[in-house]
XYZ file of N, CA and C in Angstrom:
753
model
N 0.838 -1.188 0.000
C 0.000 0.000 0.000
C 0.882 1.251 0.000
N 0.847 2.292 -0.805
C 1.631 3.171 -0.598
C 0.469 4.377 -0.858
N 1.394 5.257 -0.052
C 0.699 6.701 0.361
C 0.913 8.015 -0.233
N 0.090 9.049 -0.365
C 0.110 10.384 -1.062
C 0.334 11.218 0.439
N 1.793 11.914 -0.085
C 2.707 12.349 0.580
C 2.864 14.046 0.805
N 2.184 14.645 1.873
C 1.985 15.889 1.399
C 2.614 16.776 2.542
N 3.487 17.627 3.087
C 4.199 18.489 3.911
C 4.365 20.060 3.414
N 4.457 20.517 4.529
C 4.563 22.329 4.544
C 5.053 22.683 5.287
N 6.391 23.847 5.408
C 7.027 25.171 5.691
C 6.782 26.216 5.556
N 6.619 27.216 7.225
C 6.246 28.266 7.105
C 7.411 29.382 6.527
N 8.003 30.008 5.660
C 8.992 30.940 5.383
C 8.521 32.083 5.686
N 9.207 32.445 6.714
C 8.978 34.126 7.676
C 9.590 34.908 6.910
N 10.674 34.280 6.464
C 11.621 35.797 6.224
C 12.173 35.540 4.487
N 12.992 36.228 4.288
C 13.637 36.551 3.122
C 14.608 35.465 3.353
N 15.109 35.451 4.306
C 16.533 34.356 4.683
C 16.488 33.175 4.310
N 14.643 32.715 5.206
C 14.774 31.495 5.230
C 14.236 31.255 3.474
N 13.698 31.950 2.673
C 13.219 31.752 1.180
C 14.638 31.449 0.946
N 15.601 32.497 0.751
C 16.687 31.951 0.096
C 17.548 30.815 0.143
N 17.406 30.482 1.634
C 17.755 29.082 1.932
C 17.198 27.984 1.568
N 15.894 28.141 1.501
C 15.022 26.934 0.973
C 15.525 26.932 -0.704
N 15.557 27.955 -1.550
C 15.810 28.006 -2.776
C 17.057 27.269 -2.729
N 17.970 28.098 -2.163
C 19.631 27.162 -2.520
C 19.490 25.958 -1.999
N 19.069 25.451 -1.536
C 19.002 23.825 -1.059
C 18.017 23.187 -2.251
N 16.659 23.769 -2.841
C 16.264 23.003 -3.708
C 16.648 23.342 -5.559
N 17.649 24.441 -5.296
C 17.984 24.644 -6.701
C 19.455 24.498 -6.988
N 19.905 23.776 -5.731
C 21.384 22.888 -5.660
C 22.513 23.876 -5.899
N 22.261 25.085 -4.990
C 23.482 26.316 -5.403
C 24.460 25.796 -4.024
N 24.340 24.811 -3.364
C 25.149 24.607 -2.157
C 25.338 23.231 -2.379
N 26.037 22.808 -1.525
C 26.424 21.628 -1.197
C 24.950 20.540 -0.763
N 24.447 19.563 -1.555
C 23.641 18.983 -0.584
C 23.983 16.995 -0.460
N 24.484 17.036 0.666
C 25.254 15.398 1.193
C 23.964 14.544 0.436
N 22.730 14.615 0.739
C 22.135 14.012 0.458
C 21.474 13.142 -1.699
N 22.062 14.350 -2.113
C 21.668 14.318 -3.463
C 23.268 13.502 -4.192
N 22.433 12.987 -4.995
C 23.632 12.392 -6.209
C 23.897 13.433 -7.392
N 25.172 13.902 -7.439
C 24.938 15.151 -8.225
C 25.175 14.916 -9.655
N 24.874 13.103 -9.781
C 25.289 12.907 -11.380
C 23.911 12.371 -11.808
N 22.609 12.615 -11.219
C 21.437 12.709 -11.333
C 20.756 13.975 -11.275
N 21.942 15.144 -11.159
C 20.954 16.278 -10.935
C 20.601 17.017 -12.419
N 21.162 16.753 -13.765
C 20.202 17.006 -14.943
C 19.052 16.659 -15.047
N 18.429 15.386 -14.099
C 17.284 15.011 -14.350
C 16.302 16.131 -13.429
N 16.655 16.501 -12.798
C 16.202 17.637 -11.906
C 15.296 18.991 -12.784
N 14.028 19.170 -12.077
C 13.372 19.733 -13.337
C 12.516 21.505 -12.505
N 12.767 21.951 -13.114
C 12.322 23.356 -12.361
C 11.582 24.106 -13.338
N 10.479 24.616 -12.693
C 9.596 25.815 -13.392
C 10.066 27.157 -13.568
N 11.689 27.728 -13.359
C 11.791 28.646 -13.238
C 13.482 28.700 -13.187
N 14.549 29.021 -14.163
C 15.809 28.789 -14.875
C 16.509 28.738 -13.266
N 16.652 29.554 -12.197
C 17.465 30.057 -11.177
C 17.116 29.694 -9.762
N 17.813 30.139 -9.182
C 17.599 30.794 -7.414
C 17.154 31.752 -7.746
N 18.007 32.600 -8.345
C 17.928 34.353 -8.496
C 16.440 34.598 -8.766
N 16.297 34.430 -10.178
C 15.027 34.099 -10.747
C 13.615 33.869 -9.935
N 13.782 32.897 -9.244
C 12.781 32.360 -8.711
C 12.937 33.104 -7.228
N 13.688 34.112 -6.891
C 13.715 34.520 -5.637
C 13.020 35.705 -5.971
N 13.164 36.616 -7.174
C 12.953 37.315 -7.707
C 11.184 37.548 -7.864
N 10.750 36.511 -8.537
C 9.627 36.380 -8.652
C 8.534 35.982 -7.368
N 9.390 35.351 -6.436
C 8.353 35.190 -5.210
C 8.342 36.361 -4.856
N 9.370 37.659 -4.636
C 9.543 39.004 -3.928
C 8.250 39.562 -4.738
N 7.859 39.495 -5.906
C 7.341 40.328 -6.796
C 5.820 40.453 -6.074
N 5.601 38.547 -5.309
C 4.390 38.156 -5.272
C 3.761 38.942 -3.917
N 5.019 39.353 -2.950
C 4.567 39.444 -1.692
C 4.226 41.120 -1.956
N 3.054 41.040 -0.830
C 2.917 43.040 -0.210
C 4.018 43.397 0.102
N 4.314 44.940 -0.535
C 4.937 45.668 0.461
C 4.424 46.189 2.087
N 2.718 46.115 2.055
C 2.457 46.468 2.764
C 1.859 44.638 4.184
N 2.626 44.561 5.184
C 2.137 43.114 5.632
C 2.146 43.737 6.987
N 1.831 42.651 7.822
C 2.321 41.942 9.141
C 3.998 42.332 9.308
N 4.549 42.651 10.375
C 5.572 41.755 10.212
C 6.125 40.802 10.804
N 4.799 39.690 11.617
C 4.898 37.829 11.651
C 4.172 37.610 10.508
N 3.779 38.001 9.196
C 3.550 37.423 8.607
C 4.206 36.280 7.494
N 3.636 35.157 7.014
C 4.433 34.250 6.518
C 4.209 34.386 4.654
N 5.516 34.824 4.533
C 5.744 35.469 3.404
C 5.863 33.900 2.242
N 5.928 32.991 2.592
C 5.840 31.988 1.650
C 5.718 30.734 2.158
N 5.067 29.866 1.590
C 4.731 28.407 1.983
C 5.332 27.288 1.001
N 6.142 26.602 1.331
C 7.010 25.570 0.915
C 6.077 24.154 1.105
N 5.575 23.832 -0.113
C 4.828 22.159 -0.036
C 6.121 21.121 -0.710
N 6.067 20.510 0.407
C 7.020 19.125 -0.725
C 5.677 17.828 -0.428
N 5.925 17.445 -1.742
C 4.903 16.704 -2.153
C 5.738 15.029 -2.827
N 5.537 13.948 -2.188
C 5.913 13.143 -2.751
C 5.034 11.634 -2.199
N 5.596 10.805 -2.415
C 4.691 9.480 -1.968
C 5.308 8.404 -1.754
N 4.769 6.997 -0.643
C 5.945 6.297 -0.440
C 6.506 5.865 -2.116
N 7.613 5.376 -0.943
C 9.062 4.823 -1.870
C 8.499 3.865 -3.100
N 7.485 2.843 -2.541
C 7.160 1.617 -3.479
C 6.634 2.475 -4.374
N 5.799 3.450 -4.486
C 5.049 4.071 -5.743
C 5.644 3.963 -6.683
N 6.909 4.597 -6.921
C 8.052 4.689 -7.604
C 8.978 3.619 -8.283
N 9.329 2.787 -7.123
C 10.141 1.793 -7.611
C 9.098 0.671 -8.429
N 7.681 0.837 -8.077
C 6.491 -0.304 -8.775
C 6.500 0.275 -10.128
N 7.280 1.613 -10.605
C 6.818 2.244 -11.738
C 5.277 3.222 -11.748
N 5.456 3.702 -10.465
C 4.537 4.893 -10.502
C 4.617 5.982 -11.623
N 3.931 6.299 -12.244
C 3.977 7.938 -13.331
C 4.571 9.073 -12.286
N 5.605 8.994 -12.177
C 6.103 10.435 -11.697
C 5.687 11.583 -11.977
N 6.194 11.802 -13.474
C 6.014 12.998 -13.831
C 4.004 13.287 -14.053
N 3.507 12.240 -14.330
C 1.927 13.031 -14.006
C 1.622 12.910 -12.923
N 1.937 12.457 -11.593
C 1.680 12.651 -10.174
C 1.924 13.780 -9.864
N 3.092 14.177 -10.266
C 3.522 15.619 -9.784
C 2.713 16.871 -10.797
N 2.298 16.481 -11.880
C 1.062 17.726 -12.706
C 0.041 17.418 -11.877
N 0.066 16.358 -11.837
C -1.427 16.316 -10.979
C -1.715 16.996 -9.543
N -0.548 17.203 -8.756
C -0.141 17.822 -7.435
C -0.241 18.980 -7.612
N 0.350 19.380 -9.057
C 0.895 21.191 -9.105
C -0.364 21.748 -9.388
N -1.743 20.498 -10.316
C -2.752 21.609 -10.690
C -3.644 21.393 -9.336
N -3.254 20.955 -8.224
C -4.240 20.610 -6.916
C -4.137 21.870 -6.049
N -2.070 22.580 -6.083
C -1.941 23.846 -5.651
C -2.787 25.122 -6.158
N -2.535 24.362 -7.813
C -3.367 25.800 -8.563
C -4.303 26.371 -8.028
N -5.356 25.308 -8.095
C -6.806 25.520 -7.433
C -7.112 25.314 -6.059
N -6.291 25.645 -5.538
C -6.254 25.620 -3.758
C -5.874 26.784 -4.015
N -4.769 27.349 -4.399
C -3.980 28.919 -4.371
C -4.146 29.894 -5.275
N -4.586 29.404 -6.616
C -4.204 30.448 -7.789
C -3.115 30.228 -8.784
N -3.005 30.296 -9.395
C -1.575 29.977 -10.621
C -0.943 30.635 -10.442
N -0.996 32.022 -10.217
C -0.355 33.193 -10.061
C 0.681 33.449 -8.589
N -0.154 32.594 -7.513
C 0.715 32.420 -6.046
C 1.163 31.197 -6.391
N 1.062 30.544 -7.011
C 2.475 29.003 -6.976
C 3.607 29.476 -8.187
N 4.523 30.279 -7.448
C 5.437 30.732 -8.584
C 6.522 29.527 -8.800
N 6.803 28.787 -8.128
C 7.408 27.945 -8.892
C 7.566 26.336 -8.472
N 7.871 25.169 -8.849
C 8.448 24.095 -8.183
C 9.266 23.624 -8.774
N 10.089 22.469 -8.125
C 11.314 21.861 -8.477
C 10.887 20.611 -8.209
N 10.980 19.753 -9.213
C 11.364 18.375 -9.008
C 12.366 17.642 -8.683
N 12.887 17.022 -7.897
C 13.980 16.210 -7.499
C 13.925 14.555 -8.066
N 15.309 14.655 -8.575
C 15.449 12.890 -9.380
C 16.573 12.580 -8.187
N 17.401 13.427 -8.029
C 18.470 12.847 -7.794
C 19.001 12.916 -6.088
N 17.638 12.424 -5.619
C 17.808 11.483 -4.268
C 17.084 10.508 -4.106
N 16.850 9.771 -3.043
C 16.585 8.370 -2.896
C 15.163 8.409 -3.213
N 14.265 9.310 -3.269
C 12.906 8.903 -3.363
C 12.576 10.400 -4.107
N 12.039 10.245 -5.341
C 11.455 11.665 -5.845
C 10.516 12.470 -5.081
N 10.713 14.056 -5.554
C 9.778 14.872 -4.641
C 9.836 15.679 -5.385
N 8.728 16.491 -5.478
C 8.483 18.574 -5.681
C 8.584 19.307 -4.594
N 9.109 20.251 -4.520
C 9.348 21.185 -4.069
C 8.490 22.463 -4.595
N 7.347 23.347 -4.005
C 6.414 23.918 -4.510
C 6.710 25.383 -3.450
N 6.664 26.652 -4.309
C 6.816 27.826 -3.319
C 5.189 28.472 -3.724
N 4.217 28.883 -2.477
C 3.551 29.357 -3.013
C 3.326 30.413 -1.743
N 2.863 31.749 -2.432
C 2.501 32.724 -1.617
C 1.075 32.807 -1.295
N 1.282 33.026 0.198
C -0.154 32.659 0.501
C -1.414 33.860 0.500
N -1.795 34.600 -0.716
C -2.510 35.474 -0.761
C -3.790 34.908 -0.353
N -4.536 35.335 0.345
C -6.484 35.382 0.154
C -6.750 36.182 -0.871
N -8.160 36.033 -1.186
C -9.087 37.169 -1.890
C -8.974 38.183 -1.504
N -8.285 38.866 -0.458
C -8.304 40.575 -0.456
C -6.654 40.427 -0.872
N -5.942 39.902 -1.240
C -4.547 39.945 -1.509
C -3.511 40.080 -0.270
N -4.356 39.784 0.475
C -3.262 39.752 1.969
C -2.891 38.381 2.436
N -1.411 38.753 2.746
C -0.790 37.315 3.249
C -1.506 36.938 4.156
N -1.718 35.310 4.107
C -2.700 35.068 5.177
C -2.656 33.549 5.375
N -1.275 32.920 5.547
C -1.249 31.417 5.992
C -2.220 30.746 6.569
N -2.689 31.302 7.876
C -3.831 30.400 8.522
C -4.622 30.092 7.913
N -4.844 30.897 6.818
C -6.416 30.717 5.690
C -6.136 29.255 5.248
N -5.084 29.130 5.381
C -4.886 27.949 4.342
C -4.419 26.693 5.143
N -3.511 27.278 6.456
C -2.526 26.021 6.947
C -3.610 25.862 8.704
N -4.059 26.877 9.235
C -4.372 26.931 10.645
C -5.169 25.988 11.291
N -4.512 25.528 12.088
C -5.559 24.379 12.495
C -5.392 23.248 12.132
N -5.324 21.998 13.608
C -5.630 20.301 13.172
C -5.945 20.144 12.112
N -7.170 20.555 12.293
C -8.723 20.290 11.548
C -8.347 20.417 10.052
N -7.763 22.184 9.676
C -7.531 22.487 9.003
C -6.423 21.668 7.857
N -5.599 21.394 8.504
C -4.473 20.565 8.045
C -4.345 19.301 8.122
N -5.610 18.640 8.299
C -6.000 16.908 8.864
C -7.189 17.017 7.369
N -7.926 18.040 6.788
C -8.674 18.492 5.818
C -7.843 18.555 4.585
N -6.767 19.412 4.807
C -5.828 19.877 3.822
C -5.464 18.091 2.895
N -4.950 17.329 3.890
C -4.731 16.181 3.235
C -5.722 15.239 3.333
N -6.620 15.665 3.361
C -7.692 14.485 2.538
C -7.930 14.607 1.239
N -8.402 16.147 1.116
C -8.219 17.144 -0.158
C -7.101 16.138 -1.420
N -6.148 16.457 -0.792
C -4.891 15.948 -1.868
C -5.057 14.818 -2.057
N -5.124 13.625 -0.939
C -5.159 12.391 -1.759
C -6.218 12.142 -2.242
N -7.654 12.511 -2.335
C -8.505 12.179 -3.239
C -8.454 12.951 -4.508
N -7.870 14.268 -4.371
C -7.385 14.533 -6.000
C -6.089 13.401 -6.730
N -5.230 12.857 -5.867
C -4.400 12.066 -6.773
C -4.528 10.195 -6.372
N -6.109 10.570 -6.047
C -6.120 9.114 -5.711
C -6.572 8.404 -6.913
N -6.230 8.668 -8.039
C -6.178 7.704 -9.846
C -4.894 7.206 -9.513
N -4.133 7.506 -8.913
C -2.854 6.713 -9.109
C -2.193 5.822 -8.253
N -3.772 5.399 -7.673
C -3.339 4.379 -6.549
C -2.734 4.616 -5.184
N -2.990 5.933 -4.509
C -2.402 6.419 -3.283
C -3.460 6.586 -2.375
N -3.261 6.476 -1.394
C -3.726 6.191 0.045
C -3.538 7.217 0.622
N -4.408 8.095 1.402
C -4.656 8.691 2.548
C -3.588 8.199 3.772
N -3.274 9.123 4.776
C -2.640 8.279 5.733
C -4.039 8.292 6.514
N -3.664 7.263 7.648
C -5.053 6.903 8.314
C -5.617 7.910 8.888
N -6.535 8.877 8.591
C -7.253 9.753 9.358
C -7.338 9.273 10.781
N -7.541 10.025 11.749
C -7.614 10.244 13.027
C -7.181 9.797 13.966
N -6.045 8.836 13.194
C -5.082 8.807 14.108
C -4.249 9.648 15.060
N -3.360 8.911 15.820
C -2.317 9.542 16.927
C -1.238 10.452 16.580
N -1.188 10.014 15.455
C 0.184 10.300 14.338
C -0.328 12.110 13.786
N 0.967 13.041 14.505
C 0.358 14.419 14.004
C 0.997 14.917 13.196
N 0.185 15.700 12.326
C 1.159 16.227 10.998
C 2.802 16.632 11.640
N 3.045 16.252 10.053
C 5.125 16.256 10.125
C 5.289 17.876 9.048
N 6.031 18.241 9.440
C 6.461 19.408 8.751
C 7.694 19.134 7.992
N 8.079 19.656 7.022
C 9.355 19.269 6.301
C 10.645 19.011 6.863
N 10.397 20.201 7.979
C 12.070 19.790 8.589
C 11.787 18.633 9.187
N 10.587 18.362 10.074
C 10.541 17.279 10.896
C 10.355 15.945 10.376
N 9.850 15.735 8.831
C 9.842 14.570 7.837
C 11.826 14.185 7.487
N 12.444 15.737 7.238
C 13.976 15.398 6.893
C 14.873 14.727 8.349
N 14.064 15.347 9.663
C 14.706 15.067 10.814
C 14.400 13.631 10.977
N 12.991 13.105 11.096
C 12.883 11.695 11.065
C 14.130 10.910 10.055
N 14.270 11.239 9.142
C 14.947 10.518 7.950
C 16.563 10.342 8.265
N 16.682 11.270 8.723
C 17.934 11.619 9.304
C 18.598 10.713 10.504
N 17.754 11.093 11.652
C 17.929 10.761 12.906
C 17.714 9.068 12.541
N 17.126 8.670 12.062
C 16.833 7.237 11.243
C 18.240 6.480 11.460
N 18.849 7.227 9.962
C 20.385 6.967 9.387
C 21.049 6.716 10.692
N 21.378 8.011 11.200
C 21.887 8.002 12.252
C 21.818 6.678 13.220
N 20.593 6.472 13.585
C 20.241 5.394 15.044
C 21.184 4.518 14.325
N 20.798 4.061 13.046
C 21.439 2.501 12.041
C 23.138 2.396 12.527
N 23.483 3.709 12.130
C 24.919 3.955 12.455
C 25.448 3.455 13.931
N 24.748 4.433 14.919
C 24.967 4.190 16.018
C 24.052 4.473 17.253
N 23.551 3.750 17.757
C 22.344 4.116 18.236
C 22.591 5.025 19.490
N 23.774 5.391 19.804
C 23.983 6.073 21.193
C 24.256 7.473 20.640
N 24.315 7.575 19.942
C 24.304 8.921 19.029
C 22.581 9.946 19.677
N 22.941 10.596 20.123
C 21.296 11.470 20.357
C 21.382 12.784 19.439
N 20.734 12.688 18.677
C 20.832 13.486 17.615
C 19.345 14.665 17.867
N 19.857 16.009 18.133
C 18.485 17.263 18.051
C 18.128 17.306 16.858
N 16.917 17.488 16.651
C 15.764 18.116 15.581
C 16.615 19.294 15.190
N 16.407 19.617 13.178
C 16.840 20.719 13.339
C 16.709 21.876 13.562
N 17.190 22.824 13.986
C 16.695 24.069 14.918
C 15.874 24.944 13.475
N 15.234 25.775 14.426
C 14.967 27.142 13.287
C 16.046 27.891 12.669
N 15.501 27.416 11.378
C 16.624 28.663 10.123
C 17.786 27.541 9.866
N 17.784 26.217 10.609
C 18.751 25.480 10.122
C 18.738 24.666 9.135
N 19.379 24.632 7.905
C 19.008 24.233 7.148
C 19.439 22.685 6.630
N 19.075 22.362 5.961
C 19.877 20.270 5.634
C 20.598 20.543 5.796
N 21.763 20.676 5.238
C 23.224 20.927 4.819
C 23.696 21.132 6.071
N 23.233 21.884 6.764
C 23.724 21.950 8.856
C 23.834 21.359 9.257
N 22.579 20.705 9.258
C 21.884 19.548 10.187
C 22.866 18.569 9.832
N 23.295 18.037 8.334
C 23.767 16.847 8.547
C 25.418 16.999 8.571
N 25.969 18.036 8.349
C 26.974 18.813 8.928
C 27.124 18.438 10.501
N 26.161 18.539 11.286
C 26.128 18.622 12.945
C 26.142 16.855 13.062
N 25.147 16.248 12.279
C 25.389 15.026 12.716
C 26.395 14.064 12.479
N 26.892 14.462 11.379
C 28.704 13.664 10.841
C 29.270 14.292 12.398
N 29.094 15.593 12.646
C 30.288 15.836 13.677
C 30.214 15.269 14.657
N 28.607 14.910 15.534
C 28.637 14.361 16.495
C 28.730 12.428 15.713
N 28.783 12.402 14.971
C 29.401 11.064 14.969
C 30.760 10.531 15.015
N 31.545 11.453 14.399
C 33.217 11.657 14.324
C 32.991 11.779 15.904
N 32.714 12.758 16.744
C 33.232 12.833 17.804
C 32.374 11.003 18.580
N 31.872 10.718 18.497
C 31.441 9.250 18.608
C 32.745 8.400 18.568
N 33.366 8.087 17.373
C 34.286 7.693 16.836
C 34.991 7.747 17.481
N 35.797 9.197 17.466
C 37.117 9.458 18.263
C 37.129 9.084 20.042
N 35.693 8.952 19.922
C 35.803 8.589 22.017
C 36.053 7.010 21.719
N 35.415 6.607 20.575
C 35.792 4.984 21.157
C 36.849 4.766 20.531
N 37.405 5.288 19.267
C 38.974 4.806 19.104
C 40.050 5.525 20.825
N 39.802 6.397 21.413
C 41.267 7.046 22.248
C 40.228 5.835 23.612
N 39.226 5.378 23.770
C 38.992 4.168 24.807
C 39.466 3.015 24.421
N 39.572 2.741 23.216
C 40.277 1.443 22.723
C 42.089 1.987 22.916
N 42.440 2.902 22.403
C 43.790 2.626 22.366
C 44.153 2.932 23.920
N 43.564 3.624 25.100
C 43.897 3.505 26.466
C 43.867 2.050 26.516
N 42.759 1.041 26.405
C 42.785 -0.202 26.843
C 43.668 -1.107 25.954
N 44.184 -0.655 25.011
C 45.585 -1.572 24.253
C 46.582 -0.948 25.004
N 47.421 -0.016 25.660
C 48.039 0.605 26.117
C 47.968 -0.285 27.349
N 47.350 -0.597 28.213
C 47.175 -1.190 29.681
C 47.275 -2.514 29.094
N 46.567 -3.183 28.147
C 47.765 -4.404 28.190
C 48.638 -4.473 27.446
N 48.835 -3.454 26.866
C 50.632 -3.755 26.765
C 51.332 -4.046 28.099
N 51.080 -2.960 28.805
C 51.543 -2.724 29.998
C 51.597 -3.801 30.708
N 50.666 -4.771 30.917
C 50.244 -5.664 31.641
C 51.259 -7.013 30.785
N 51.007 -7.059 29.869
C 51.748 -7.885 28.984
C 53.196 -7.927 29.422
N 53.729 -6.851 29.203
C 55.690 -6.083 29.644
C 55.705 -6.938 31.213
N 54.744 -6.672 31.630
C 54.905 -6.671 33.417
C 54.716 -8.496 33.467
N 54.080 -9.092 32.569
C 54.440 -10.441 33.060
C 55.248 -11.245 32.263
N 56.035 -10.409 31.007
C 57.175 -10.849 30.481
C 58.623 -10.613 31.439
N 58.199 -9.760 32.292
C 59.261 -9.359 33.270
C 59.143 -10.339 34.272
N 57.952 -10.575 34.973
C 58.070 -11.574 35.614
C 58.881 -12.922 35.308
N 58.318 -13.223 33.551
C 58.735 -14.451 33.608
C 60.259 -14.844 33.668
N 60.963 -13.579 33.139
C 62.663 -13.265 32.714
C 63.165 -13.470 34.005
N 62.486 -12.769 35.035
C 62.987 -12.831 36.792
C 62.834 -13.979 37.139
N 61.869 -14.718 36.334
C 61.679 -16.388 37.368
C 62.892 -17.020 36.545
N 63.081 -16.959 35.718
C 64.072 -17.956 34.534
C 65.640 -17.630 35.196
């Protein structure tokens, strides 16, 4: 059984847009991507620049200022979809025209498709105008209810392609992007080493940090049990010397 896969990021600021852009339009380093799969990589919009450009265009000058200047959907579905020979590329038209008409054509300025990591995804920026043209996230994201609604919505628009709802009303509470990448992460990690306690990543921190922070606390993992192993080769050497001495004194 595999599932229709739907997550959201609130982007407060200008910072965090640009960060989200360079991480999904591969202007940085990302550990996670194969970068000899990233031609297959497909974007509505040539740039970062570009596409940073055009979200600025979308927002008021006149806002809030907690208001949430852009909403980041990554949209994807389990793993088996894919590897069974799921239609990728019309899952994901089918996703982008579900934003349309939830948002407008005009507020989904752009998405990115990803080939070149372990499981395909879009990456979708959309500004969250209402009908009076004011930023207005809650309209769209606020609330359980709201966001327990939001994805029913989606998988019965892409439920032709064989995807599943996750189980309504369950225990299980919506995951947000960082906290879908943190699960995934912290995952790897346990496999590696399970004494490893790895934090969620913070606000404004982006992949590339996060798994930056967790190589380090694993190296430092490493280095405690290689300098505990070589103390305890060191003591029997020691111990070793001390009853080769003995035996030289008995002889």
């Amino acid at each position: 059984m595999s599932y229709a896969i739907l997550r959201t990021a609130k982007l407060k600021t200008v910072g965090n847009i640009i960060g989200s852009l360079s991480h999904n339009y591969r202007t940085r380093e990302t550990p996670n991507a194969d970068p000899g799969l990233a031609s297959e990589n497909l974007h509505t919009l040539p740039s970062q620049e570009v596409a940073a450009e055009a979200i600025r265009k979308r927002i008021p000058v006149k806002r809030r200022k907690d208001a949430v200047l852009c909403i980041e959907y990554m949209i994807t579905a389990s793993p088996e979809f894919f590897k069974e020979g799921g239609n990728a590329k019309a899952y994901f038209e089918t996703a982008h025209d579900w934003l349309v008409a939830k948002h407008g054509a005009e507020n989904v300025v752009t998405t990115t498709i990803h080939m070149d990591e372990t499981t395909p995804h879009m990456a979708a920026y959309v500004v969250p105008l209402d009908e009076k043209g004011t930023l207005n996230a809650k309209k769209f994201l606020g609330g359980r209810d709201k966001l327990s609604q939001m994805q029913t919505d989606f998988a019965n628009y892409v439920a032709k392609f064989g995807l599943e709802r996750g189980i309504k009303g369950s225990k299980a509470k919506h995951t947000s992007i960082k906290e879908y990448y943190s699960r995934l992460n912290t995952g790897l990690v346990q496999e590696l080493d399970t004494r490893i306690n790895v934090n969620p990543p913070a606000d404004g921190e982006t992949h590339e940090a996060f798994a930056r922070r967790v190589i380090s606390q694993y190296r430092a993992t490493v280095n405690e049990d290689y300098q505990a192993m070589r103390i305890q080769l060191e003591e029997k050497g020691r111990a070793v010397e001390q009853i080769q001495k003995q035996h030289q004194q008995a002889i």
